[in-house]
């Protein structure tokens, strides 16, 4: 079955008493039991019955089941935000004295999470350029517990060679973790590329801007008995080599950190999954066309999009992601003033942060998302102040082009 058919045919774990075709939303904190034995079975994990919505809720479980079905994962965990998904995955894998080797081109909060939050807990992060595989190799040692990167960086749009990274990680007995938010799993098959743990901000394409959510997708491909984490190592003795990560995540971290996705958001994101691939196809096709058109607008000095033939990552991106390269691209204008004037003149494209909303959005990264960084740090991340990031939505492509043309005047 292809994506659309499979996603629309995922069964509920328990049939709804009324046969509701749309997933009911279980607005409840707690679940009632017929007797003491059933209650004890649920609490001890002998039965799958939910006990309390901090640990599991049927609406949230249904979203996880759908994602598991279409990705072929061993298990999926839905959290309150994309950041919660990334934080849980890294906390689950690391401990004081271990290190993470991460890309130096990452979503800003992921950098701060590793450098500041995990750093204070005794976990070191080594930030290196993941498009230079030898730099990644040099940073690894026997205390490295994870490799972490984004499949297309934003706003630079750098692309790392995933299969080479997977080979490197696995030859050292290290799991490969990727934030794949920019290309959804309806088209990008992370498991086939060698990614062990996939992290998604479902706020983006899936929720399409209606709420916040995150997913941890565990493919069950990594043998956690190789991990330098003593906690995970001990888990493998109880649950087996492939299940240790998810077992700890579901029974320890979810319970103790309290960030499971709420049923309300899970319902919205379930609706989002139904149309994910259709929206992605339309948004990515419009983006390809717009990026091509923007190349012949004289006021635009540079168009950066991996779907363009002259892009240095075009070939690698096409091999890894196929012919659709996502719905975000950047343009560079003459100066910061020109970039500000462009943003101010937009009539259809909205002035807002976020990616892959149903509406098209424009932002000036240097003075917003990267405003707390120094000029040198911004230069190192290749975020200069002539750059504008455009996230393309579902509007008519011609109307978007007209808007860009009138705004560059
Ligand atoms: C938005 C985003 C995140 C964080 O997701 P939230 O749902 O906002 O917490 C992480 N990584 C990438 C690549 C993102 O675009």
Short mmCIF file of C-alpha atoms and ligand atoms in Angstrom, two decimals:
data_model
loop_
_atom_site.label_atom_id
_atom_site.label_comp_id
_atom_site.label_asym_id
_atom_site.label_seq_id
_atom_site.Cartn_x
_atom_site.Cartn_y
_atom_site.Cartn_z
CA UNK A 1 0.00 0.00 0.00
CA UNK A 2 1.23 3.48 -0.74
CA UNK A 3 1.27 6.31 1.79
CA UNK A 4 -2.26 7.67 1.23
CA UNK A 5 -3.94 4.26 1.31
CA UNK A 6 -2.04 3.01 4.32
CA UNK A 7 -2.42 6.15 6.41
CA UNK A 8 -6.21 6.16 5.87
CA UNK A 9 -6.52 2.48 6.79
CA UNK A 10 -4.73 2.24 10.12
CA UNK A 11 -7.04 0.41 12.55
CA UNK A 12 -7.76 1.59 16.08
CA UNK A 13 -6.40 -0.64 18.82
CA UNK A 14 -9.97 -1.05 20.15
CA UNK A 15 -12.97 -0.61 17.82
CA UNK A 16 -15.07 2.44 18.75
CA UNK A 17 -18.40 1.40 20.32
CA UNK A 18 -20.32 3.57 17.84
CA UNK A 19 -18.11 2.71 14.88
CA UNK A 20 -16.90 6.32 14.61
CA UNK A 21 -14.97 6.68 11.36
CA UNK A 22 -12.97 9.63 12.68
CA UNK A 23 -10.74 8.96 15.69
CA UNK A 24 -12.56 9.96 18.91
CA UNK A 25 -10.66 12.37 21.13
CA UNK A 26 -10.31 10.97 24.62
CA UNK A 27 -10.43 14.11 26.76
CA UNK A 28 -9.57 12.35 29.98
CA UNK A 29 -6.68 12.28 32.42
CA UNK A 30 -7.54 8.93 33.95
CA UNK A 31 -9.04 5.55 32.95
CA UNK A 32 -11.33 3.37 35.07
CA UNK A 33 -10.88 -0.39 35.66
CA UNK A 34 -13.42 -3.17 36.35
CA UNK A 35 -11.39 -4.71 39.21
CA UNK A 36 -8.11 -4.63 41.14
CA UNK A 37 -6.43 -7.30 38.99
CA UNK A 38 -7.10 -5.37 35.72
CA UNK A 39 -5.74 -2.25 37.40
CA UNK A 40 -2.57 -3.97 38.51
CA UNK A 41 -2.11 -5.52 35.03
CA UNK A 42 -2.25 -2.07 33.43
CA UNK A 43 0.18 -0.50 35.90
CA UNK A 44 2.69 -3.31 35.60
CA UNK A 45 2.58 -3.39 31.80
CA UNK A 46 1.02 -6.90 31.63
CA UNK A 47 -1.93 -5.44 29.72
CA UNK A 48 -1.86 -2.58 27.17
CA UNK A 49 -4.81 -0.79 28.83
CA UNK A 50 -4.06 2.91 29.49
CA UNK A 51 -4.04 4.07 33.11
CA UNK A 52 -3.22 7.79 32.97
CA UNK A 53 -2.81 10.21 30.05
CA UNK A 54 0.69 11.32 31.05
CA UNK A 55 1.82 7.81 30.06
CA UNK A 56 -0.59 6.89 27.24
CA UNK A 57 -3.87 8.11 25.75
CA UNK A 58 -5.75 6.18 23.01
CA UNK A 59 -5.92 9.19 20.66
CA UNK A 60 -2.18 9.78 20.97
CA UNK A 61 -1.50 6.04 20.62
CA UNK A 62 -3.52 6.01 17.39
CA UNK A 63 -1.35 8.79 15.94
CA UNK A 64 1.76 6.82 16.93
CA UNK A 65 0.32 3.64 15.34
CA UNK A 66 -0.35 5.44 12.07
CA UNK A 67 3.20 6.79 11.88
CA UNK A 68 4.60 3.38 12.81
CA UNK A 69 2.61 1.78 9.97
CA UNK A 70 3.80 4.12 7.22
CA UNK A 71 7.42 4.32 8.34
CA UNK A 72 7.92 0.64 9.14
CA UNK A 73 9.33 1.67 12.54
CA UNK A 74 9.63 -0.53 15.59
CA UNK A 75 8.02 2.15 17.75
CA UNK A 76 6.91 5.77 17.68
CA UNK A 77 6.54 8.21 20.57
CA UNK A 78 4.56 11.46 20.19
CA UNK A 79 5.57 14.43 22.33
CA UNK A 80 4.38 17.97 22.99
CA UNK A 81 6.85 19.75 20.69
CA UNK A 82 9.66 19.02 18.27
CA UNK A 83 12.11 20.23 20.91
CA UNK A 84 10.65 17.76 23.43
CA UNK A 85 11.26 14.95 20.92
CA UNK A 86 14.89 15.99 20.37
CA UNK A 87 15.49 16.54 24.11
CA UNK A 88 13.99 13.16 25.08
CA UNK A 89 15.98 11.30 22.43
CA UNK A 90 19.27 12.87 23.52
CA UNK A 91 18.63 12.55 27.26
CA UNK A 92 17.65 8.92 26.68
CA UNK A 93 20.94 8.15 24.95
CA UNK A 94 23.46 10.19 26.96
CA UNK A 95 24.76 10.41 30.49
CA UNK A 96 27.35 12.53 32.33
CA UNK A 97 30.83 11.91 30.94
CA UNK A 98 29.63 10.91 27.45
CA UNK A 99 29.64 13.09 24.35
CA UNK A 100 27.43 13.77 21.34
CA UNK A 101 28.92 14.58 17.93
CA UNK A 102 26.51 17.04 16.30
CA UNK A 103 26.33 19.13 13.18
CA UNK A 104 27.30 22.78 13.65
CA UNK A 105 24.44 23.79 11.34
CA UNK A 106 21.33 23.12 13.42
CA UNK A 107 18.04 24.61 14.52
CA UNK A 108 19.06 27.20 17.17
CA UNK A 109 17.30 25.57 20.13
CA UNK A 110 18.90 22.22 19.37
CA UNK A 111 22.30 23.92 19.68
CA UNK A 112 21.31 25.53 22.98
CA UNK A 113 19.83 22.26 24.29
CA UNK A 114 23.13 20.45 23.77
CA UNK A 115 25.55 23.26 24.60
CA UNK A 116 23.70 24.74 27.62
CA UNK A 117 21.14 22.28 29.03
CA UNK A 118 22.91 18.96 28.45
CA UNK A 119 26.27 20.68 28.95
CA UNK A 120 25.26 21.63 32.51
CA UNK A 121 24.40 17.98 33.15
CA UNK A 122 27.88 16.84 32.14
CA UNK A 123 27.21 15.79 28.54
CA UNK A 124 29.64 17.38 26.09
CA UNK A 125 28.68 18.16 22.49
CA UNK A 126 31.25 18.43 19.71
CA UNK A 127 29.88 20.60 16.90
CA UNK A 128 31.44 19.82 13.52
CA UNK A 129 30.64 20.25 9.82
CA UNK A 130 28.64 17.18 8.76
CA UNK A 131 29.22 17.88 5.07
CA UNK A 132 32.90 17.01 5.79
CA UNK A 133 32.77 13.38 6.87
CA UNK A 134 36.42 13.30 8.00
CA UNK A 135 35.68 16.06 10.56
CA UNK A 136 32.88 13.91 11.97
CA UNK A 137 35.19 10.89 12.15
CA UNK A 138 37.87 12.86 14.01
CA UNK A 139 35.40 14.03 16.69
CA UNK A 140 34.29 10.49 17.59
CA UNK A 141 35.83 8.62 20.53
CA UNK A 142 34.81 5.73 22.78
CA UNK A 143 32.58 8.02 24.88
CA UNK A 144 30.51 9.15 21.88
CA UNK A 145 26.89 8.10 22.40
CA UNK A 146 25.19 9.61 19.31
CA UNK A 147 25.68 11.37 15.97
CA UNK A 148 23.06 14.08 15.49
CA UNK A 149 22.33 16.17 12.37
CA UNK A 150 19.56 17.65 10.18
CA UNK A 151 18.98 16.17 6.72
CA UNK A 152 18.77 19.62 5.08
CA UNK A 153 20.05 22.47 7.26
CA UNK A 154 18.09 25.67 7.56
CA UNK A 155 18.51 28.39 6.40
CA UNK A 156 21.81 27.37 4.69
CA UNK A 157 20.25 24.31 2.95
CA UNK A 158 23.39 22.18 3.34
CA UNK A 159 22.99 18.45 2.68
CA UNK A 160 25.14 15.77 4.30
CA UNK A 161 25.76 12.34 2.75
CA UNK A 162 23.51 10.20 4.96
CA UNK A 163 24.72 6.76 3.87
CA UNK A 164 28.34 7.69 4.55
CA UNK A 165 27.37 9.04 7.97
CA UNK A 166 25.46 5.81 8.72
CA UNK A 167 28.47 3.70 7.76
CA UNK A 168 30.76 5.82 9.92
CA UNK A 169 28.39 5.76 12.91
CA UNK A 170 27.76 2.02 12.72
CA UNK A 171 31.44 1.15 12.26
CA UNK A 172 31.98 2.82 15.68
CA UNK A 173 28.88 1.27 17.29
CA UNK A 174 27.11 4.66 17.50
CA UNK A 175 23.44 5.33 16.63
CA UNK A 176 22.70 7.81 13.83
CA UNK A 177 20.02 10.31 14.89
CA UNK A 178 18.52 12.75 12.40
CA UNK A 179 16.10 15.65 12.61
CA UNK A 180 14.14 15.07 9.38
CA UNK A 181 11.56 17.84 9.83
CA UNK A 182 12.26 19.38 6.39
CA UNK A 183 11.34 16.34 4.27
CA UNK A 184 8.39 14.30 5.60
CA UNK A 185 8.43 10.50 5.93
CA UNK A 186 5.76 10.20 3.22
CA UNK A 187 8.66 10.65 0.76
CA UNK A 188 11.91 10.36 2.75
CA UNK A 189 12.63 6.79 3.88
CA UNK A 190 14.99 7.31 6.81
CA UNK A 191 15.41 3.61 7.59
CA UNK A 192 16.63 2.78 4.08
CA UNK A 193 19.30 5.48 4.41
CA UNK A 194 20.63 4.04 7.68
CA UNK A 195 19.07 6.43 10.22
CA UNK A 196 18.37 4.65 13.53
CA UNK A 197 16.39 7.32 15.36
CA UNK A 198 14.35 9.85 13.39
CA UNK A 199 13.13 13.08 15.02
CA UNK A 200 10.36 15.21 13.57
CA UNK A 201 8.82 18.52 14.58
CA UNK A 202 5.25 17.58 13.64
CA UNK A 203 4.37 21.24 14.22
CA UNK A 204 5.58 21.73 10.66
CA UNK A 205 4.24 19.66 7.71
CA UNK A 206 2.02 17.36 9.77
CA UNK A 207 0.24 19.87 12.00
CA UNK A 208 0.82 22.54 9.32
CA UNK A 209 0.83 25.29 11.90
CA UNK A 210 -2.29 24.33 13.90
CA UNK A 211 -0.43 23.34 17.06
CA UNK A 212 2.85 22.01 18.43
CA UNK A 213 4.07 18.41 18.36
CA UNK A 214 7.09 16.15 17.95
CA UNK A 215 7.81 12.53 17.07
CA UNK A 216 10.56 10.08 18.00
CA UNK A 217 10.69 7.25 15.48
CA UNK A 218 12.80 4.26 16.54
CA UNK A 219 13.54 1.88 13.65
CA UNK A 220 14.81 -0.87 15.94
CA UNK A 221 17.98 -1.03 13.81
CA UNK A 222 20.52 -0.21 16.51
CA UNK A 223 22.05 -2.69 18.93
CA UNK A 224 22.09 -0.73 22.22
CA UNK A 225 24.43 -3.18 23.90
CA UNK A 226 27.16 -1.24 21.99
CA UNK A 227 26.16 2.07 23.62
CA UNK A 228 28.56 3.62 26.16
CA UNK A 229 25.46 4.54 28.25
CA UNK A 230 25.49 2.26 31.29
CA UNK A 231 21.72 2.75 31.73
CA UNK A 232 20.87 1.61 28.19
CA UNK A 233 23.38 -1.17 28.43
CA UNK A 234 21.66 -2.46 31.58
CA UNK A 235 18.27 -2.20 29.80
CA UNK A 236 19.42 -4.46 26.97
CA UNK A 237 19.83 -7.25 29.52
CA UNK A 238 16.13 -6.95 30.44
CA UNK A 239 14.39 -6.18 27.14
CA UNK A 240 16.88 -7.10 24.42
CA UNK A 241 19.38 -5.25 22.25
CA UNK A 242 16.95 -3.49 19.92
CA UNK A 243 14.29 -2.41 22.42
CA UNK A 244 16.39 -0.73 25.12
CA UNK A 245 15.99 2.84 23.77
CA UNK A 246 12.21 2.70 23.44
CA UNK A 247 11.74 0.73 26.67
CA UNK A 248 13.55 3.40 28.68
CA UNK A 249 11.81 6.22 26.80
CA UNK A 250 8.30 4.89 27.34
CA UNK A 251 8.61 3.64 30.90
CA UNK A 252 11.06 6.09 32.45
CA UNK A 253 11.29 9.38 30.53
CA UNK A 254 7.63 9.82 29.54
CA UNK A 255 6.54 9.13 33.09
CA UNK A 256 9.15 11.33 34.73
CA UNK A 257 9.35 14.26 32.33
CA UNK A 258 5.63 14.47 31.46
CA UNK A 259 5.74 15.65 27.83
CA UNK A 260 3.51 13.13 26.01
CA UNK A 261 1.48 14.71 23.18
CA UNK A 262 -2.02 15.69 24.32
CA UNK A 263 -5.02 13.93 22.70
CA UNK A 264 -6.27 17.25 21.33
CA UNK A 265 -3.08 17.80 19.32
CA UNK A 266 -2.88 14.11 18.39
CA UNK A 267 -6.34 14.41 16.80
CA UNK A 268 -5.34 17.48 14.77
CA UNK A 269 -2.13 15.79 13.66
CA UNK A 270 -4.03 12.63 12.71
CA UNK A 271 -6.03 14.80 10.30
CA UNK A 272 -2.75 16.32 9.12
CA UNK A 273 -1.34 12.88 8.31
CA UNK A 274 -4.32 12.18 6.00
CA UNK A 275 -3.33 15.01 3.66
CA UNK A 276 0.41 15.21 4.39
CA UNK A 277 1.63 13.76 1.12
CA UNK A 278 -0.81 15.68 -1.04
CA UNK A 279 0.13 18.96 0.62
CA UNK A 280 3.85 18.18 0.46
CA UNK A 281 3.67 17.39 -3.26
CA UNK A 282 1.85 20.62 -4.00
CA UNK A 283 4.03 22.78 -1.73
CA UNK A 284 7.31 21.30 -3.00
CA UNK A 285 6.24 21.57 -6.66
CA UNK A 286 5.25 25.21 -6.20
CA UNK A 287 8.58 25.86 -4.46
CA UNK A 288 10.55 24.32 -7.33
CA UNK A 289 8.73 26.48 -9.86
CA UNK A 290 9.04 29.66 -7.79
CA UNK A 291 12.76 29.12 -7.15
CA UNK A 292 13.30 28.71 -10.92
CA UNK A 293 11.28 31.86 -11.67
CA UNK A 294 13.15 33.87 -9.03
CA UNK A 295 16.45 33.13 -10.82
CA UNK A 296 15.43 35.52 -13.60
CA UNK A 297 14.38 38.42 -11.35
CA UNK A 298 17.33 40.90 -11.59
CA UNK A 299 16.99 42.32 -8.03
CA UNK A 300 17.46 38.80 -6.59
CA UNK A 301 21.21 38.19 -6.37
CA UNK A 302 21.06 34.54 -5.36
CA UNK A 303 18.40 31.83 -5.08
CA UNK A 304 19.30 28.91 -2.84
CA UNK A 305 17.29 25.70 -3.28
CA UNK A 306 18.58 22.15 -3.64
CA UNK A 307 16.04 21.54 -6.42
CA UNK A 308 17.96 23.92 -8.74
CA UNK A 309 20.46 22.29 -11.13
CA UNK A 310 23.23 24.74 -10.22
CA UNK A 311 22.96 24.04 -6.48
CA UNK A 312 26.09 22.31 -5.11
CA UNK A 313 23.90 19.76 -3.27
CA UNK A 314 21.48 19.13 -6.15
CA UNK A 315 22.75 15.68 -7.07
CA UNK A 316 23.13 14.37 -3.51
CA UNK A 317 19.74 15.78 -2.47
CA UNK A 318 18.05 14.19 -5.50
CA UNK A 319 19.63 10.83 -4.65
CA UNK A 320 18.50 11.03 -1.01
CA UNK A 321 15.14 12.79 -1.23
CA UNK A 322 13.93 12.25 -4.80
CA UNK A 323 12.65 14.92 -7.17
CA UNK A 324 10.79 16.94 -4.50
CA UNK A 325 13.16 19.08 -2.47
CA UNK A 326 10.88 20.52 0.18
CA UNK A 327 9.00 23.78 0.53
CA UNK A 328 11.64 26.20 1.80
CA UNK A 329 14.13 28.26 -0.20
CA UNK A 330 16.09 31.45 0.35
CA UNK A 331 16.76 34.55 -1.72
CA UNK A 332 19.52 37.12 -1.25
CA UNK A 333 18.94 40.77 -2.12
CA UNK A 334 21.36 43.68 -2.55
CA UNK A 335 21.47 44.79 1.11
CA UNK A 336 19.80 44.48 4.50
CA UNK A 337 17.67 47.55 3.63
CA UNK A 338 16.47 45.86 0.44
CA UNK A 339 15.64 42.71 2.42
CA UNK A 340 13.62 44.69 4.98
CA UNK A 341 11.82 46.64 2.22
CA UNK A 342 10.95 43.35 0.50
CA UNK A 343 9.44 41.91 3.67
CA UNK A 344 7.46 45.09 4.35
CA UNK A 345 5.94 45.14 0.85
CA UNK A 346 4.63 41.55 0.84
CA UNK A 347 0.86 41.30 0.41
CA UNK A 348 0.16 37.56 0.09
CA UNK A 349 3.17 35.98 1.81
CA UNK A 350 2.88 36.44 5.58
CA UNK A 351 5.54 37.95 7.83
CA UNK A 352 5.90 35.06 10.31
CA UNK A 353 8.28 32.42 11.53
CA UNK A 354 7.56 28.67 11.17
CA UNK A 355 8.00 26.32 8.23
CA UNK A 356 5.51 24.39 6.10
CA UNK A 357 2.41 26.14 7.29
CA UNK A 358 -0.44 25.99 4.77
CA UNK A 359 0.21 29.71 4.23
CA UNK A 360 3.42 31.04 2.69
CA UNK A 361 5.71 32.74 5.21
CA UNK A 362 8.70 35.08 4.95
CA UNK A 363 11.33 35.89 7.57
CA UNK A 364 14.67 37.73 7.78
CA UNK A 365 16.70 35.12 9.73
CA UNK A 366 19.66 37.34 10.73
CA UNK A 367 17.48 39.81 12.70
CA UNK A 368 15.02 37.26 14.12
CA UNK A 369 15.88 33.57 14.61
CA UNK A 370 19.62 34.36 14.80
CA UNK A 371 19.34 37.76 16.53
CA UNK A 372 21.03 36.56 19.74
CA UNK A 373 24.15 35.39 17.88
CA UNK A 374 27.17 37.65 17.26
CA UNK A 375 28.10 38.81 13.73
CA UNK A 376 30.97 36.30 13.74
CA UNK A 377 28.71 33.42 14.79
CA UNK A 378 26.19 34.39 12.10
CA UNK A 379 28.96 34.55 9.52
CA UNK A 380 30.18 31.10 10.56
CA UNK A 381 26.63 29.80 10.10
CA UNK A 382 26.34 31.60 6.75
CA UNK A 383 23.34 33.66 7.82
CA UNK A 384 24.00 37.12 6.42
CA UNK A 385 21.62 40.06 6.56
CA UNK A 386 20.75 40.15 2.85
CA UNK A 387 19.07 36.74 3.19
CA UNK A 388 15.31 36.07 3.28
CA UNK A 389 13.81 32.65 3.99
CA UNK A 390 10.56 31.74 2.25
CA UNK A 391 8.38 28.82 3.31
CA UNK A 392 5.88 28.05 0.58
CA UNK A 393 2.25 27.15 1.27
CA UNK A 394 -0.80 26.07 -0.69
CA UNK A 395 -1.68 29.37 -2.41
CA UNK A 396 -1.83 29.69 -6.19
CA UNK A 397 1.79 29.71 -7.50
CA UNK A 398 1.19 32.65 -9.89
CA UNK A 399 -0.13 34.80 -7.05
CA UNK A 400 2.99 34.05 -5.01
CA UNK A 401 5.27 34.97 -7.90
CA UNK A 402 3.39 38.23 -8.46
CA UNK A 403 3.79 39.02 -4.76
CA UNK A 404 7.55 38.41 -4.88
CA UNK A 405 7.90 40.50 -8.07
CA UNK A 406 6.04 43.51 -6.66
CA UNK A 407 7.94 43.28 -3.34
CA UNK A 408 11.45 43.36 -4.88
CA UNK A 409 10.66 46.69 -6.62
C1 LIG B 1 10.75 23.84 14.28
C2 LIG B 1 11.88 22.93 14.31
C3 LIG B 1 12.24 22.27 15.49
C4 LIG B 1 11.52 22.49 16.80
O1 LIG B 1 10.19 22.09 16.73
P1 LIG B 1 9.06 22.69 17.71
O2 LIG B 1 7.87 21.85 17.37
O3 LIG B 1 8.90 24.14 17.39
O4 LIG B 1 9.53 22.49 19.11
C5 LIG B 1 13.32 21.41 15.44
N1 LIG B 1 14.00 21.18 14.30
C6 LIG B 1 13.68 21.80 13.15
C7 LIG B 1 14.47 21.49 11.92
C8 LIG B 1 12.61 22.69 13.10
O5 LIG B 1 12.31 23.30 11.95
#
